[in-house]
């Protein structure tokens, strides 16, 4: 609860999550939104490919934005969906997991390999906080024409620049400059060849 000019203001956990503040994910409103996302993801993952098209209809309507020709292979998992913004021609290969507690923006022409994971949620450092579901959401931005290799992990608060390459299995813990290749755990730049 926040006090402003002597008046107590209740702020929902959803509002705190959107503001990038510590919030409790064990919340009825947030759970209802996750259930909606799970239903949309289930439909996307279950439809025959010809019927699903590039993105299942319920998932497409839930996403924050879907550019022309963006495609998501099944299976996919996302936490909320409405925080996922895909540019034109974005391709997510099978098995991607996107915990979009904060906005995840993927620029046009960017490719994500199989099993790429993007984690916006950061849990509390104290065990009691984790048990109570306290976390903070940090956005992820991936620029245009980037390539994220299979099984790479991108943590919250990271920006991957235009044309960057993240090697398969890399764990990206900090920003990646445009037209840079990073590999390893934690991901470090290497010379392109």
Short mmCIF file of N, CA, C and O in Angstrom, two decimals, residues 54-55 60 66-72 87-91:
data_model
loop_
_atom_site.label_atom_id
_atom_site.label_comp_id
_atom_site.label_asym_id
_atom_site.label_seq_id
_atom_site.Cartn_x
_atom_site.Cartn_y
_atom_site.Cartn_z
N UNK A 54 0.50 -19.47 -38.84
CA UNK A 54 1.73 -18.98 -38.21
C UNK A 54 1.64 -18.90 -36.70
O UNK A 54 2.62 -19.12 -36.00
N UNK A 55 0.46 -18.55 -36.20
CA UNK A 55 0.22 -18.44 -34.75
C UNK A 55 -1.25 -18.78 -34.52
O UNK A 55 -2.13 -18.28 -35.22
N UNK A 60 -2.61 -15.38 -30.96
CA UNK A 60 -2.38 -14.17 -31.76
C UNK A 60 -3.17 -12.99 -31.20
O UNK A 60 -2.66 -11.86 -31.15
N UNK A 66 1.84 -8.44 -33.22
CA UNK A 66 2.31 -9.49 -34.13
C UNK A 66 2.53 -8.85 -35.49
O UNK A 66 1.59 -8.40 -36.14
N UNK A 67 3.80 -8.80 -35.91
CA UNK A 67 4.13 -8.22 -37.21
C UNK A 67 3.77 -9.16 -38.35
O UNK A 67 3.53 -10.36 -38.16
N UNK A 68 3.76 -8.60 -39.54
CA UNK A 68 3.47 -9.35 -40.76
C UNK A 68 4.44 -10.53 -40.90
O UNK A 68 5.65 -10.37 -40.80
N UNK A 69 3.88 -11.73 -41.10
CA UNK A 69 4.69 -12.91 -41.34
C UNK A 69 5.40 -13.47 -40.12
O UNK A 69 6.21 -14.40 -40.25
N UNK A 70 5.12 -12.97 -38.92
CA UNK A 70 5.72 -13.56 -37.71
C UNK A 70 5.17 -14.97 -37.52
O UNK A 70 4.00 -15.24 -37.80
N UNK A 71 6.04 -15.86 -37.06
CA UNK A 71 5.65 -17.28 -36.92
C UNK A 71 6.20 -17.85 -35.62
O UNK A 71 7.36 -17.60 -35.26
N UNK A 72 5.37 -18.64 -34.95
CA UNK A 72 5.77 -19.34 -33.74
C UNK A 72 5.49 -20.82 -33.93
O UNK A 72 4.34 -21.23 -34.08
N UNK A 87 8.05 -8.39 -34.17
CA UNK A 87 8.15 -7.59 -35.39
C UNK A 87 7.88 -8.43 -36.63
O UNK A 87 7.70 -9.66 -36.55
N UNK A 88 7.87 -7.79 -37.78
CA UNK A 88 7.65 -8.48 -39.05
C UNK A 88 8.69 -9.57 -39.25
O UNK A 88 9.89 -9.36 -39.01
N UNK A 89 8.22 -10.73 -39.69
CA UNK A 89 9.13 -11.81 -40.06
C UNK A 89 9.86 -12.48 -38.92
O UNK A 89 10.80 -13.25 -39.14
N UNK A 90 9.46 -12.24 -37.68
CA UNK A 90 10.09 -12.91 -36.53
C UNK A 90 9.75 -14.39 -36.59
O UNK A 90 8.63 -14.78 -36.94
N UNK A 91 10.72 -15.24 -36.23
CA UNK A 91 10.50 -16.69 -36.21
C UNK A 91 10.97 -17.24 -34.88
O UNK A 91 12.13 -17.05 -34.49
#
